[in-house]
Short mmCIF file of C-alpha atoms in Angstrom, two decimals:
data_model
loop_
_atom_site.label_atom_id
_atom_site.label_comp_id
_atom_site.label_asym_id
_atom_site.label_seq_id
_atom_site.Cartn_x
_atom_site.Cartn_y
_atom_site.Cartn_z
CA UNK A 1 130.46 101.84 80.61
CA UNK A 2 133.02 100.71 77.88
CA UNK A 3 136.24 103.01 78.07
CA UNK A 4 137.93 103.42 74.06
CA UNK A 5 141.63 104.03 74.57
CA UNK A 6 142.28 107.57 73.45
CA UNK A 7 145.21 109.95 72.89
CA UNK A 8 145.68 113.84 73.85
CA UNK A 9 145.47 114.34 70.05
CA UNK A 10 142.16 113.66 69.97
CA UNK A 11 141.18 116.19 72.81
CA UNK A 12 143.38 118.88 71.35
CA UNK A 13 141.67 118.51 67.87
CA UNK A 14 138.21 118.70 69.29
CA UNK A 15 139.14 121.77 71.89
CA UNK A 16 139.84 124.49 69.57
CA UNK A 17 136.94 124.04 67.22
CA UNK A 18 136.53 125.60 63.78
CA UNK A 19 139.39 127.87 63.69
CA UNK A 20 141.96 124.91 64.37
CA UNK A 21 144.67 124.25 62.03
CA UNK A 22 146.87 121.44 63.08
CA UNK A 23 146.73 118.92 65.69
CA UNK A 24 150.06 117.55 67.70
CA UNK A 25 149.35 114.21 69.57
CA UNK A 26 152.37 113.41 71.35
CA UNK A 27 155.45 115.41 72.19
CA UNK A 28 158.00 114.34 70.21
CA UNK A 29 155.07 114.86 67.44
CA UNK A 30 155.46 119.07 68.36
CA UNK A 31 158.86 118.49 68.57
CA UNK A 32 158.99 117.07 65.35
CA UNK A 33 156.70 119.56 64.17
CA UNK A 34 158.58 122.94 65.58
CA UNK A 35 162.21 121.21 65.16
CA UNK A 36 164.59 122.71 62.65
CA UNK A 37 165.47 121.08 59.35
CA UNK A 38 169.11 120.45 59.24
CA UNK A 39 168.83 119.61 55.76
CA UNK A 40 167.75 122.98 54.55
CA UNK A 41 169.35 126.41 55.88
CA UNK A 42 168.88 128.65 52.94
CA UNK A 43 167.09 132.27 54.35
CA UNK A 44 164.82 132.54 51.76
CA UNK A 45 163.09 129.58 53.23
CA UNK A 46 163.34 130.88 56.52
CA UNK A 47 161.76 133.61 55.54
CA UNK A 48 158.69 131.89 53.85
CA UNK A 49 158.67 129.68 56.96
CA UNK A 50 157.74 132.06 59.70
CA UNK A 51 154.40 133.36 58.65
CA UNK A 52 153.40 129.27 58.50
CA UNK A 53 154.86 128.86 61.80
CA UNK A 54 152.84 132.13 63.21
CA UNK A 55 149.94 130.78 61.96
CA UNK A 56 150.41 127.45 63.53
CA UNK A 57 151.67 128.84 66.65
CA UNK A 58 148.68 131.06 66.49
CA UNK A 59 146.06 127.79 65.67
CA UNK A 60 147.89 125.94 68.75
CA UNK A 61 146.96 129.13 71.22
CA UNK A 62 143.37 129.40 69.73
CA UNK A 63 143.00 125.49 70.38
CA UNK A 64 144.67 125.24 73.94
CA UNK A 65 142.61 128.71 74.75
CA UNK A 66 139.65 126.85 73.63
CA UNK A 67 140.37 123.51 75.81
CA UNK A 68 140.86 125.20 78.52
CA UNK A 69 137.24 126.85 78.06
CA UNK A 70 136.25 123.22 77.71
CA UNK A 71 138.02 121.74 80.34
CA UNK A 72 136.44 125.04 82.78
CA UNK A 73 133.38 123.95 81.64
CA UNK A 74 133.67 120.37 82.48
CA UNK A 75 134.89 120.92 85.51
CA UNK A 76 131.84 123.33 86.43
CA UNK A 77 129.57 120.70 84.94
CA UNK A 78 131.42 117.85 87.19
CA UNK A 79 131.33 120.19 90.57
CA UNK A 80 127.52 120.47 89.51
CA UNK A 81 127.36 116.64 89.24
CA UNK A 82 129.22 115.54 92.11
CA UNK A 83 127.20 118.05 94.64
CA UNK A 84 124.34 116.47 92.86
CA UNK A 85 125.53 113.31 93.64
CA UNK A 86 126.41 113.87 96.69
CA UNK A 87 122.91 115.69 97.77
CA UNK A 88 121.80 112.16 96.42
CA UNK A 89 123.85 110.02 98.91
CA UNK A 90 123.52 112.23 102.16
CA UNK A 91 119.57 112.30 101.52
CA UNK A 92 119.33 108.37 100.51
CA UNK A 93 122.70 107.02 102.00
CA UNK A 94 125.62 105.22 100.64
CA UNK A 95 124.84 104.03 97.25
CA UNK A 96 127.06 100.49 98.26
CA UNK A 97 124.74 99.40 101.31
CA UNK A 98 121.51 99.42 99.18
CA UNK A 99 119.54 101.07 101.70
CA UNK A 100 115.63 101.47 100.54
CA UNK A 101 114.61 102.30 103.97
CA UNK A 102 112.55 105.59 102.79
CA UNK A 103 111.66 103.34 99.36
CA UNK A 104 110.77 100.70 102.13
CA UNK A 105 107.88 102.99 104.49
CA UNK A 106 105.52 103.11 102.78
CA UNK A 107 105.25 99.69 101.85
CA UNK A 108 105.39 98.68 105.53
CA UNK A 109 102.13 100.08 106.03
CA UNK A 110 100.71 98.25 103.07
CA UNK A 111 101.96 94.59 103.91
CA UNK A 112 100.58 95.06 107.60
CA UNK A 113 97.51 96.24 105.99
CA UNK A 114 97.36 93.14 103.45
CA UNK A 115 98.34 91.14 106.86
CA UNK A 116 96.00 92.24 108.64
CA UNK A 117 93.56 91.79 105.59
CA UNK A 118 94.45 88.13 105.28
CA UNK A 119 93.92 88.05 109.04
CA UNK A 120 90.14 89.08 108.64
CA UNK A 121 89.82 86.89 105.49
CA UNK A 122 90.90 83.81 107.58
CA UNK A 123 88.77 84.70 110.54
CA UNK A 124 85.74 85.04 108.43
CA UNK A 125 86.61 81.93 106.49
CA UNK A 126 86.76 80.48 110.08
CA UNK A 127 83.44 81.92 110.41
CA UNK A 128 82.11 80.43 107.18
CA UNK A 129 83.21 77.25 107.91
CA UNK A 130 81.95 77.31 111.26
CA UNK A 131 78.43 78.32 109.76
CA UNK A 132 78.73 75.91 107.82
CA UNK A 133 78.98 73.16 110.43
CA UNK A 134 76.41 74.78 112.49
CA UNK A 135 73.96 74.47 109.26
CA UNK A 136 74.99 71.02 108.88
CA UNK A 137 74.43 70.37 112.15
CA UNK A 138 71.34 71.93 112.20
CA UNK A 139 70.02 69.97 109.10
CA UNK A 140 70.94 67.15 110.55
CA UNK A 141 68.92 68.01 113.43
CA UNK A 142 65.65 68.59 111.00
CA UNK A 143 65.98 65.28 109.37
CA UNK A 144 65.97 63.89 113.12
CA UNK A 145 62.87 66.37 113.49
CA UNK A 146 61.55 65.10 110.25
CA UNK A 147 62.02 61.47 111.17
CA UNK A 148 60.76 62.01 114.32
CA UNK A 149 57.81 63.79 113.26
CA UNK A 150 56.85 61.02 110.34
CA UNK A 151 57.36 58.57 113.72
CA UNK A 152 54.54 61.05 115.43
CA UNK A 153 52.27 61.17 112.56
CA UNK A 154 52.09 57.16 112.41
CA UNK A 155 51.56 57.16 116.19
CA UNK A 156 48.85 59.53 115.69
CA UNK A 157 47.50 57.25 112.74
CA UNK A 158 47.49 54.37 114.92
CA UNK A 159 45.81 56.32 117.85
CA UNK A 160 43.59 57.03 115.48
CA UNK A 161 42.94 53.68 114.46
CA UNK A 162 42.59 52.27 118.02
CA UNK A 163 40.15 55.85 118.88
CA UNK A 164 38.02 54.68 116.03
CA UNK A 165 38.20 50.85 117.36
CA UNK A 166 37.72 51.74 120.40
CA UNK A 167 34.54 54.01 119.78
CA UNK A 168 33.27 51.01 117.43
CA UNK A 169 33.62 49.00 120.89
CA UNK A 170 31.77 51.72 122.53
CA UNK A 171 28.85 51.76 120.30
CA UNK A 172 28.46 47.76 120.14
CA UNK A 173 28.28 47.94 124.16
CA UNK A 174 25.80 50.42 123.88
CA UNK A 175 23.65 48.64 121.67
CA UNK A 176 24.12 45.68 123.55
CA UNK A 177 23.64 47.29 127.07
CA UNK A 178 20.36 48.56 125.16
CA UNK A 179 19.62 44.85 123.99
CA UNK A 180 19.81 43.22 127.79
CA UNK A 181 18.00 46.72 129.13
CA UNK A 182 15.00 45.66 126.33
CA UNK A 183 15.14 42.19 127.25
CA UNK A 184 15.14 42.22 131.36
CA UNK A 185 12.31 44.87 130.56
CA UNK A 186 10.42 42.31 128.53
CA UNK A 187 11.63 39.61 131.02
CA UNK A 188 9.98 42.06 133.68
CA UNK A 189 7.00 42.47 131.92
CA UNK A 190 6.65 39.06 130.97
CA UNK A 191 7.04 37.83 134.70
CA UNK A 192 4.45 40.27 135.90
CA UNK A 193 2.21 39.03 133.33
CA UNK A 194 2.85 35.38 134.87
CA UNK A 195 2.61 36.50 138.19
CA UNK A 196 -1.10 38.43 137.15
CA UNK A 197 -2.57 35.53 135.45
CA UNK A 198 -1.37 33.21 138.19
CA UNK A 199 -3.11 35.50 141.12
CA UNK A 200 -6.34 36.05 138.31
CA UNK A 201 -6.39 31.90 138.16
CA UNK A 202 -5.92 31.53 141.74
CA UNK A 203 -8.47 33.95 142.57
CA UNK A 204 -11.28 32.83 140.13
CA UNK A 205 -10.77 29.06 141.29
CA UNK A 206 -13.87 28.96 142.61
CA UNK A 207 -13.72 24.99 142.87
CA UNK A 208 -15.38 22.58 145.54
CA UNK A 209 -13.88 19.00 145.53
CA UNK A 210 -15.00 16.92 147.81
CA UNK A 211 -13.30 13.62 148.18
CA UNK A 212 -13.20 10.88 150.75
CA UNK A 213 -10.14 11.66 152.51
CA UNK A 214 -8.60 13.36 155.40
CA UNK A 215 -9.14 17.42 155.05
CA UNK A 216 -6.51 19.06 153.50
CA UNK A 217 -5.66 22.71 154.24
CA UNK A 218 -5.94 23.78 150.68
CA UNK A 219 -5.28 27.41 151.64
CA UNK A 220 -1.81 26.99 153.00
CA UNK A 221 -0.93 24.73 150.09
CA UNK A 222 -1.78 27.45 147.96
CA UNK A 223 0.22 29.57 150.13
CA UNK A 224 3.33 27.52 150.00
CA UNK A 225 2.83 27.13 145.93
CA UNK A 226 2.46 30.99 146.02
CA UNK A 227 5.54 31.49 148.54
CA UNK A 228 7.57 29.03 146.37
CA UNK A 229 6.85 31.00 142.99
CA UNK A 230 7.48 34.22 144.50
CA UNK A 231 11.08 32.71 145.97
CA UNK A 232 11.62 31.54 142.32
CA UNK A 233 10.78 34.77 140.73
CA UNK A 234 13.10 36.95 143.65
CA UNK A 235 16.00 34.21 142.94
CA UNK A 236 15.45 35.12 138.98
CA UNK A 237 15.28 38.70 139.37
CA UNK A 238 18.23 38.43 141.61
CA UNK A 239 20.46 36.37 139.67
CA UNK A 240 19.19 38.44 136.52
CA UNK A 241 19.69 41.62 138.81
CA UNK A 242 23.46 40.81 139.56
CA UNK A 243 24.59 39.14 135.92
CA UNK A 244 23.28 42.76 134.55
CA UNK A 245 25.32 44.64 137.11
CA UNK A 246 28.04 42.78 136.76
CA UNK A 247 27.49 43.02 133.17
CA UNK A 248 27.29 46.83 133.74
CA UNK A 249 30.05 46.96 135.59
CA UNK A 250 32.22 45.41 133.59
CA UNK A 251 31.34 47.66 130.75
CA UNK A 252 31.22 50.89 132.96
CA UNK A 253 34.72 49.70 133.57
CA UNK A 254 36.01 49.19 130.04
CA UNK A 255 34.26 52.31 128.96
CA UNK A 256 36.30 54.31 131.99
CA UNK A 257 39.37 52.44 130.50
CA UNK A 258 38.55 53.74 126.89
CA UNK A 259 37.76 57.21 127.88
CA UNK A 260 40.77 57.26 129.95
CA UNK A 261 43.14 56.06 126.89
CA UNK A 262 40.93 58.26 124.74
CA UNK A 263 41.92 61.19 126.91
CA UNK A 264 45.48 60.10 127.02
CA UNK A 265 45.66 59.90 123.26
CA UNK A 266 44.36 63.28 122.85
CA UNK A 267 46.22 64.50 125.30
CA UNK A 268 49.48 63.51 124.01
CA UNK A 269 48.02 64.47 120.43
CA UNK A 270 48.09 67.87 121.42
CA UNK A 271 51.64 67.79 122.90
CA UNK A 272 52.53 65.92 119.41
CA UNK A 273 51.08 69.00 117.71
CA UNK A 274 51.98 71.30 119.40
CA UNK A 275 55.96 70.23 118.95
CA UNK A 276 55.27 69.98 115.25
CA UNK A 277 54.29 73.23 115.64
CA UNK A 278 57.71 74.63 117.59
CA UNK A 279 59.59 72.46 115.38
CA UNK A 280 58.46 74.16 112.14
CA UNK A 281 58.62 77.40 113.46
CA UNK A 282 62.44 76.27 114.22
CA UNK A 283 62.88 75.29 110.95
CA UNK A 284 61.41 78.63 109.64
CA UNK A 285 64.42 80.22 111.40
CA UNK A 286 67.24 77.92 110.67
CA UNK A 287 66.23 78.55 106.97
CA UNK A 288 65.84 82.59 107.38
CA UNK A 289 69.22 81.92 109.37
CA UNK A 290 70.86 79.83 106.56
CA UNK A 291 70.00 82.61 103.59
CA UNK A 292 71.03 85.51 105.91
CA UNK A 293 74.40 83.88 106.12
CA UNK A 294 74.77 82.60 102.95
CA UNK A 295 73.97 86.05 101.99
CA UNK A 296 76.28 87.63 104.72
CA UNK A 297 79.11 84.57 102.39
CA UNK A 298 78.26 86.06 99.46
CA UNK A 299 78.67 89.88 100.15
CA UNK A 300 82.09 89.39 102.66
CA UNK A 301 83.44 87.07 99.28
CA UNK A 302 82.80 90.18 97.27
CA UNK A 303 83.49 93.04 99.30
CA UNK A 304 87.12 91.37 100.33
CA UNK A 305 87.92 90.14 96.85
CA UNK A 306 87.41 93.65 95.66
CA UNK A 307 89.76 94.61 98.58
CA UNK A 308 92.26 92.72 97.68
CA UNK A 309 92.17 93.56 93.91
CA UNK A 310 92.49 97.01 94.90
CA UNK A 311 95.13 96.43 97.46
CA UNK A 312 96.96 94.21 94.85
CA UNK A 313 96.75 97.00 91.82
CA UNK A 314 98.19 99.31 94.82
CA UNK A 315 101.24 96.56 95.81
CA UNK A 316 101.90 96.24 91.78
CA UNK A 317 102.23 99.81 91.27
CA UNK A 318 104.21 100.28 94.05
CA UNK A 319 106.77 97.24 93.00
CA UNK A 320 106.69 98.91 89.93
CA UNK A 321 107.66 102.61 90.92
CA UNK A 322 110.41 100.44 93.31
CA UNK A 323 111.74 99.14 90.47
CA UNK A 324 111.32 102.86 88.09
CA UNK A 325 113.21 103.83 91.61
CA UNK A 326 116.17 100.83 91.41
CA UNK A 327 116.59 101.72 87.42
CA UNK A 328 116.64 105.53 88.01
CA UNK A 329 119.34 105.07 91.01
CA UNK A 330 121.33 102.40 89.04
CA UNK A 331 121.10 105.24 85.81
CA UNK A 332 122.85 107.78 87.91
CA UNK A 333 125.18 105.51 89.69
CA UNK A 334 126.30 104.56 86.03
CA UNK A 335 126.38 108.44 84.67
CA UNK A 336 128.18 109.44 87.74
CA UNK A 337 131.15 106.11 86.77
CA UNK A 338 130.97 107.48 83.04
CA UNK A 339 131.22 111.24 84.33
CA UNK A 340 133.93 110.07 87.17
CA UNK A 341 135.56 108.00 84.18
CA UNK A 342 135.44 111.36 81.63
CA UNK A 343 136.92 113.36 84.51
CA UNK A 344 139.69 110.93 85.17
CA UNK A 345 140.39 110.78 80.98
CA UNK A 346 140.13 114.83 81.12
CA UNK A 347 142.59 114.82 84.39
CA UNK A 348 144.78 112.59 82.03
CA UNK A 349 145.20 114.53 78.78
CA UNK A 350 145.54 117.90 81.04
CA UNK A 351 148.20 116.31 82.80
CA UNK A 352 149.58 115.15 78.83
CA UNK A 353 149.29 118.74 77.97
CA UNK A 354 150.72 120.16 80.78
CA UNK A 355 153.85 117.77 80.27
CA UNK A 356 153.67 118.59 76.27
CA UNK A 357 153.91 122.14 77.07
CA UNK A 358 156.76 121.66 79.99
CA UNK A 359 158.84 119.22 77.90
CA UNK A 360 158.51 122.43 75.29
CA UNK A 361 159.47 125.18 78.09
CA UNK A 362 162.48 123.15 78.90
CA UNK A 363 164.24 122.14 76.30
CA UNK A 364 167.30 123.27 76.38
CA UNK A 365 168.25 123.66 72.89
CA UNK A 366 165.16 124.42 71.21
CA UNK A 367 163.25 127.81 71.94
CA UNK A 368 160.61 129.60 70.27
CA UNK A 369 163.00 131.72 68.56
CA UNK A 370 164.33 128.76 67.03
CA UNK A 371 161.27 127.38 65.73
CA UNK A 372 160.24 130.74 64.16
CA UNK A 373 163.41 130.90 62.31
CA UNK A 374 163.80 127.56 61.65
CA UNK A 375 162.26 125.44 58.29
CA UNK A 376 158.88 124.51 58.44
CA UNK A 377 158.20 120.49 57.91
CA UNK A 378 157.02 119.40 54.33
CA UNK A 379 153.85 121.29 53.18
CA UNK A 380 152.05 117.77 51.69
CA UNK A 381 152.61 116.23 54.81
CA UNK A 382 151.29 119.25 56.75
CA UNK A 383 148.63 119.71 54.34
CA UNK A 384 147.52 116.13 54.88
CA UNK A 385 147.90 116.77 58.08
CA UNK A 386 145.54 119.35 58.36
CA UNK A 387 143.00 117.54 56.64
CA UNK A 388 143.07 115.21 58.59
CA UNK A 389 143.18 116.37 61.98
CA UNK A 390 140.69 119.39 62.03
CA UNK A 391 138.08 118.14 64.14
CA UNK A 392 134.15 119.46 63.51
CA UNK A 393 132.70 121.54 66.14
CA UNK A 394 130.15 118.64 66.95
CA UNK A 395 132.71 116.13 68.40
CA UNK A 396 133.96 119.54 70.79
CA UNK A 397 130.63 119.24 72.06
CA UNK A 398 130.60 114.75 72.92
CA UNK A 399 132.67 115.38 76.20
CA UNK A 400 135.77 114.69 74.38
CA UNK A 401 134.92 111.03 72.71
CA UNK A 402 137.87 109.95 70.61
CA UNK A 403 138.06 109.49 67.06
CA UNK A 404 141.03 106.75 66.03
CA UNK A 405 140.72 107.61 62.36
CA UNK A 406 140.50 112.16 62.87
CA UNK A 407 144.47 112.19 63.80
CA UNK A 408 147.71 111.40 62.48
CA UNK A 409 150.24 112.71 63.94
CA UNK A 410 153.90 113.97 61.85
CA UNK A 411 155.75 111.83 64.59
CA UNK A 412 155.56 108.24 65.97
CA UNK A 413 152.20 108.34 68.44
CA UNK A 414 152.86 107.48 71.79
CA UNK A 415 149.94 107.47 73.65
CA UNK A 416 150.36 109.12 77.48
CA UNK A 417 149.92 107.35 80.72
CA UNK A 418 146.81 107.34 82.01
#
């Protein structure tokens, strides 16, 4: 707060108010003021002289009774201030430490909250991320699935292909095992036709040859012919007999082999589908798992976004009452230096007075008497004077501010100690 340099004539002209008539700034200024004129000693202007100096000793009462009103009331209104002040200090401490511990509480609470808040944010971001890995890993895992699957499906192609083959096989063996069945039947039939015709020939021979030789046994020639057809027809049916069980065999075999891989194929056809069936119902739940999460991301995101908005609105408007708080405190520390400052500058000029009004008490040879019957100063001067130095009732009322240009005192100013 800037401090103008003042005088005591400047409180003494804005003390007595309206019904002030002259103003005295210094002492020497009274003294010059209520001193006797050596120059003039006629009684006549004596005479004219002491209703002047009534009135002026009558303005100078009015005003001192009326700064001492003022300076009652200031002192009331600075008693008020300072237990004020000091109601303001015991309840928020000394004003030089700076203490905000009560500003401080309830902002405590907040910032563990927000902590605590950015806590949870980082856990679930934790949480997100780690979703996030576990999806990746998981779709990872499906593309294996997927690859693995395609891999199946070709296997089960080729099974296909080699089922198909394979039955193809089957049904040419058939239709040759039918083809060797038709011909060892006809081979059958056709021998037993031999045979039939042979025994019909032999039988009908009904032939008598008579020759000139040694007798023959034509009987067990026939019998030997006969035993060495039927030992060619056993060895044929034999060796046709074992090439067709062999043959049979063989196929019995390959068929067993077919069925067998047959069975295997189907078997592991089923196991095939039956993981493509697990593994899409897998996938089915990593997806349903995947939107509930990302759904889970979306509304955590929003829910603690608008948290934090709110929270931040909160933090703002308290850092904004802190500082309403700071500004308020700072005001009154100021008004209480310009109040301690207009105290001290009161203090001051009542201290002036007092020693205006002792310096008058003891003078030795000047009394009251003397002023009464003594000249009065120049009227043009005092007149000036006057106009001069009557100060409006407004400035009584601007805790004493001083006005340079209001005052000029009859004397040399000398402006008091402070």
């Amino acid at each position: 707060m800037s401090r103008r340099p003042t005088s005591s004539a400047s409180m003494f002209g804005g003390a007595g108010g309206r019904d002030s008539r002259a103003s005295v700034s210094t002492l020497q200024g009274l003294r010059s003021a209520l001193r006797p004129d050596s120059q003039k000693t006629d009684g006549d202007s004596i005479a004219s002289a002491q209703p002047d100096d009534k009135r002026t000793m009558k303005g100078l009462n009015d005003r001192l009774s009326g700064y001492l009103g003022r300076v009652r009331q200031l002192e009331k209104s600075n008693t008020e201030l300072e237990d004020k002040i000091k109601e303001i200090l015991k309840r928020r401490g000394k004003m030089t430490d700076r203490d905000w511990e009560e500003i401080e509480k309830p902002l405590v609470e907040l910032r563990k909250q927000v902590r605590q808040k950015t806590m949870e944010n980082a856990r679930l971001i934790l949480q997100i991320d780690n979703s996030k890995l576990a999806n990746e890993d998981f779709k990872n895992k499906l593309e294996t699935e997927v690859v693995a699957r395609q891999n199946v499906d070709r296997d089960v192609a080729d099974l296909r292909k080699v089922i198909d083959d394979t039955q193809l096989s089957k049904m040419q063996l058939e239709s040759q095992i039918e083809a060797v069945r038709e011909e060892l039947a006809y081979l059958k039939k056709d021998h037993r036709d031999d045979v039939m015709s042979l025994r019909l020939k032999v039988k009908d021979s009904d032939v008598t040859v008579e020759v000139d030789s040694p007798e023959s046994n034509l009987a067990s020639t026939l019998n030997k012919i006969r035993a060495q057809y039927e030992k060619v027809a056993d060895k044929n049916r034999e060796d046709t007999e074992t090439w067709y069980s062999k043959r049979f065999d063989n196929i019995k075999i390959e068929v067993a082999k077919n069925t067998e891989s047959i069975q295997s194929s189907k078997n592991e056809l089923t196991d095939l589908r039956r993981q493509k069936q697990s593994l899409e119902i897998d996938v089915q739940a990593i997806s349903q798992m995947i939107l509930s999460l990302e759904e889970n991301l979306r509304d955590t995101e929003g829910r603690y976004g608008h948290e934090l908005g709110r929270l931040n609105r909160v933090l703002q408007q308290l850092e904004s009452e802190l500082s309403q708080v700071r500004a308020q405190v700072e005001r009154q520390a100021n008004d209480y230096e310009a109040l301690f400052n207009v105290k001290m500058k009161l203090e001051a000029e009542i201290e002036s007075y007092r020693k205006l009004l002792h310096g008058i008490d003891s003078t030795g040879d000047f009394t009251l008497e003397h002023a009464l019957k003594s000249e009065p100063p120049q009227k043009e001067p005092a007149k000036k004077s006057k106009g001069k130095e009557v100060a409006p009732k407004e400035k009584t009322e601007d805790k004493a501010q001083p006005d340079d240009k209001a005052h000029k005192p009859d004397g040399p100013a000398q402006s008091p100690a402070k």
